[in-house]
PDB file of C-alpha atoms in Angstrom:
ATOM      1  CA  UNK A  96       0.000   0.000   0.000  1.00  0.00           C
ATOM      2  CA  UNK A  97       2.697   2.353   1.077  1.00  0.00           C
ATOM      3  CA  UNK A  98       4.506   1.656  -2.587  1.00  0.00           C
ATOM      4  CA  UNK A  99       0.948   2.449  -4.331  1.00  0.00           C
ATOM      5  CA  UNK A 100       0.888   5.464  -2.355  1.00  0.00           C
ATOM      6  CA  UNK A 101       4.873   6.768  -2.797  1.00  0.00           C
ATOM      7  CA  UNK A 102       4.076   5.719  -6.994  1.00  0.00           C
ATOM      8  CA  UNK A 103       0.683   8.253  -6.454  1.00  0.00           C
ATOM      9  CA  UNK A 104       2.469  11.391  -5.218  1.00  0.00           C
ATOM     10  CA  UNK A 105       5.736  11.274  -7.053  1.00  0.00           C
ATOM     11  CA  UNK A 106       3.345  11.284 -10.343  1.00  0.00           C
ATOM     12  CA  UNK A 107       1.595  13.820  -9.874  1.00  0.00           C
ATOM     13  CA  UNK A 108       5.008  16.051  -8.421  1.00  0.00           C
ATOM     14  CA  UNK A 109       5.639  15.035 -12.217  1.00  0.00           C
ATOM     15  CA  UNK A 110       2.288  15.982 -13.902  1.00  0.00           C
ATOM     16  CA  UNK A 111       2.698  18.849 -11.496  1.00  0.00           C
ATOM     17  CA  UNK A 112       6.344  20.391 -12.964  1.00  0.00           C
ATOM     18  CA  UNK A 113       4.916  19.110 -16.622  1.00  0.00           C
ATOM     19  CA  UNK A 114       2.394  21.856 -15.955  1.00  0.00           C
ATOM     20  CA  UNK A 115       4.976  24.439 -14.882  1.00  0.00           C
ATOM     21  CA  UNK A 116       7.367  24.103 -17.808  1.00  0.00           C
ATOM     22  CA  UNK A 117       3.984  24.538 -20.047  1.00  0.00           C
ATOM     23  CA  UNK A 118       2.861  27.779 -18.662  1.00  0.00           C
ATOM     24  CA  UNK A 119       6.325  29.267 -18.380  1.00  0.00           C
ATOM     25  CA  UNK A 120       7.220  28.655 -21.557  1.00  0.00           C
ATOM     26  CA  UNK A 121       3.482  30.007 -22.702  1.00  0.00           C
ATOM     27  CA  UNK A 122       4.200  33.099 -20.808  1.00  0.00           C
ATOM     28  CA  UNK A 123       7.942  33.651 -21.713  1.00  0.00           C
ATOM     29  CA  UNK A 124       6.604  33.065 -25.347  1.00  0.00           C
ATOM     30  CA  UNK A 125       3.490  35.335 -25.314  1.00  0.00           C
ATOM     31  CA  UNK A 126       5.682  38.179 -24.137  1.00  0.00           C
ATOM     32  CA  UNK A 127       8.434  37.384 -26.988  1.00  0.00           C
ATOM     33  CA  UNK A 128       6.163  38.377 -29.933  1.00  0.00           C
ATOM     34  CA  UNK A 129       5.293  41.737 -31.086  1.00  0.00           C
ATOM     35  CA  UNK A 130       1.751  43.224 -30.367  1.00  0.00           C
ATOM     36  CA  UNK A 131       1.224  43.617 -33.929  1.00  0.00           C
ATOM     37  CA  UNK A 132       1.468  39.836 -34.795  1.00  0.00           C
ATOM     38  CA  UNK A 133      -1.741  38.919 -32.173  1.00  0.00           C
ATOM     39  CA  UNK A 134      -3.669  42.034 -34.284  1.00  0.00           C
ATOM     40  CA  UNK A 135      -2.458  40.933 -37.714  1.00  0.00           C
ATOM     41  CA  UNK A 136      -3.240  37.305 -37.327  1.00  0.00           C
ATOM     42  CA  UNK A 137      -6.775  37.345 -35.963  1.00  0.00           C
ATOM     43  CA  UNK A 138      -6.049  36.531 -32.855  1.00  0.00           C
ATOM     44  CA  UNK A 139      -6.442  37.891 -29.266  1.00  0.00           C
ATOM     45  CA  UNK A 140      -4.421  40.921 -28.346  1.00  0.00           C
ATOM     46  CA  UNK A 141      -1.492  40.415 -26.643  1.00  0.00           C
ATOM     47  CA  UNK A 142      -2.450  41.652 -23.277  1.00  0.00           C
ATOM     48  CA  UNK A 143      -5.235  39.246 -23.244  1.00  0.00           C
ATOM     49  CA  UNK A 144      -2.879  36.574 -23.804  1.00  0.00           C
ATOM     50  CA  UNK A 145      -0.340  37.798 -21.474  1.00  0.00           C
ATOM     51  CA  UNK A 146      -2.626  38.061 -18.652  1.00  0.00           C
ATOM     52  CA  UNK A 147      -3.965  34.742 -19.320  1.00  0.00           C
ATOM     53  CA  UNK A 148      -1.238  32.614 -19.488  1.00  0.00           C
ATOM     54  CA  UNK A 149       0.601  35.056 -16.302  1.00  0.00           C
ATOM     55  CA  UNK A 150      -2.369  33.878 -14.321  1.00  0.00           C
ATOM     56  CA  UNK A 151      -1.297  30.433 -15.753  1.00  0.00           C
ATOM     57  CA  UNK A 152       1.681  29.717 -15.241  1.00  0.00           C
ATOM     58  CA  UNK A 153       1.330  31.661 -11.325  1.00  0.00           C
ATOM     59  CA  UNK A 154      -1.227  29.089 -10.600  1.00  0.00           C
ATOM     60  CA  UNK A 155       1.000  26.221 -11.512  1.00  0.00           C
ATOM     61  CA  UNK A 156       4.091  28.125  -9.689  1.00  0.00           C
ATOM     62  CA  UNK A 157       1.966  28.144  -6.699  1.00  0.00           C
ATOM     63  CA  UNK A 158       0.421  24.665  -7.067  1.00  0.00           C
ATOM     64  CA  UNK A 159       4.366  23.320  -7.845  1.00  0.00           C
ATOM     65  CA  UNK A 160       5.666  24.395  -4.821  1.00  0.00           C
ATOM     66  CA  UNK A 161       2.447  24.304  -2.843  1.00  0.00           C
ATOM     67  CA  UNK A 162       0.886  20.503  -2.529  1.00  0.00           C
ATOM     68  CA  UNK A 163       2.281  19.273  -5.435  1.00  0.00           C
ATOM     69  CA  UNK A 164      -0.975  17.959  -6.504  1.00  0.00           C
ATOM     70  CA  UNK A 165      -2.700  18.341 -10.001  1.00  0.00           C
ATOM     71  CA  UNK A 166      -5.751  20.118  -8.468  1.00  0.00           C
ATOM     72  CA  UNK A 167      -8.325  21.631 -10.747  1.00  0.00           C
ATOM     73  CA  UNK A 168      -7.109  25.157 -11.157  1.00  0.00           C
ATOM     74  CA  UNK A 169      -4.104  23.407 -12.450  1.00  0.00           C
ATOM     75  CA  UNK A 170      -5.453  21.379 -14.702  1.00  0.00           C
ATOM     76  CA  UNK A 171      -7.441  24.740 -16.283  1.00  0.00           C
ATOM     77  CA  UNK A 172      -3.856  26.237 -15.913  1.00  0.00           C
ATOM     78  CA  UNK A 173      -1.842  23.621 -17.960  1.00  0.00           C
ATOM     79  CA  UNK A 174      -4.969  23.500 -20.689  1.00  0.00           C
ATOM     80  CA  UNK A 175      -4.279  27.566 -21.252  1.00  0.00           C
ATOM     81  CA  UNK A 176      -1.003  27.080 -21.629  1.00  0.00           C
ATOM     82  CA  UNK A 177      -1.692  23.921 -24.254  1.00  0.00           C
ATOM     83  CA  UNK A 178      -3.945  26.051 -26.406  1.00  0.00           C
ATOM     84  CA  UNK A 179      -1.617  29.309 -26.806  1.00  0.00           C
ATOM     85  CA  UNK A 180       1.178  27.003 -27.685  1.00  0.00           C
ATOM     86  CA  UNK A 181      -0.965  24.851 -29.853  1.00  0.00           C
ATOM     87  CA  UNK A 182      -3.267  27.683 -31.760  1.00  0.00           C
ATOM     88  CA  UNK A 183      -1.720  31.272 -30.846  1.00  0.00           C
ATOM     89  CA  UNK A 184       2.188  30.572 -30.827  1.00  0.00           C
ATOM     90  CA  UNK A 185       2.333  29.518 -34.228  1.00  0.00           C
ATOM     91  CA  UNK A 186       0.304  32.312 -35.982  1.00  0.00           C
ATOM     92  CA  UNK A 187       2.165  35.018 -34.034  1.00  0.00           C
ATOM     93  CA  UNK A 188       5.577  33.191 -34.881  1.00  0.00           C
ATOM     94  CA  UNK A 189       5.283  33.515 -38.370  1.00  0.00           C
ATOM     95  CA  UNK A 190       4.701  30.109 -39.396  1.00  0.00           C
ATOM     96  CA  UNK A 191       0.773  29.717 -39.780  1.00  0.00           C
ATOM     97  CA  UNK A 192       0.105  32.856 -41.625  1.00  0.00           C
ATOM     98  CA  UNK A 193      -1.425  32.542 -44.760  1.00  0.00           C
ATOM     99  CA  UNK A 194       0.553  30.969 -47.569  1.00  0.00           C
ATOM    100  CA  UNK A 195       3.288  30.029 -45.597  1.00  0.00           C
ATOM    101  CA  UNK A 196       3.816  26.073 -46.404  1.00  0.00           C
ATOM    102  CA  UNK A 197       6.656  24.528 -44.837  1.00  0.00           C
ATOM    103  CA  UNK A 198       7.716  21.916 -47.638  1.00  0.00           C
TER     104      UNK A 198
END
């Protein structure tokens, strides 16, 4: 039981610092990229995006270092993070504009 339980916690200290590498590296990202990229590309503005994933990847900071555990707020957290890197990263980076075809 005690192995069950030591195999519990030390995957979700994992899940846990998964989630904190995804929303700093959404934040560090979201503040890269000009303003004019979020505008020119349909998207959000920037300070939307900024505050969102900044509330983010705080959550996870706090949850990290907190109880460790993947509570819910997390698990919104982490799923922020996962759709600015997924939908938003790429159109401000350049590389899902229109016509832009990476052969």
């Amino acid at each position: 039981m005690l192995t069950a339980l030591l195999f519990e916690t030390y995957l979700f200290r994992l899940l846990s610092l998964v989630a904190l590498v995804l929303g700093l590296w959404a934040f560090i990202d979201a503040v890269r990229h000009p303003a004019a990229n979020y505008l020119r590309e349909n998207k959000r503005t920037k300070g939307f995006w900024l505050g969102l994933t900044g509330v983010a990847a705080a959550v996870c900071v706090f949850s990290f270092l907190g109880s460790g555990g993947a509570g819910f707020l997390q698990l919104i957290a982490a799923c922020i993070s996962c759709v600015y890197l997924a939908d938003v990263r790429p159109s401000v980076g350049g590389k899902g504009s229109p016509g832009y075809y990476n052969y």
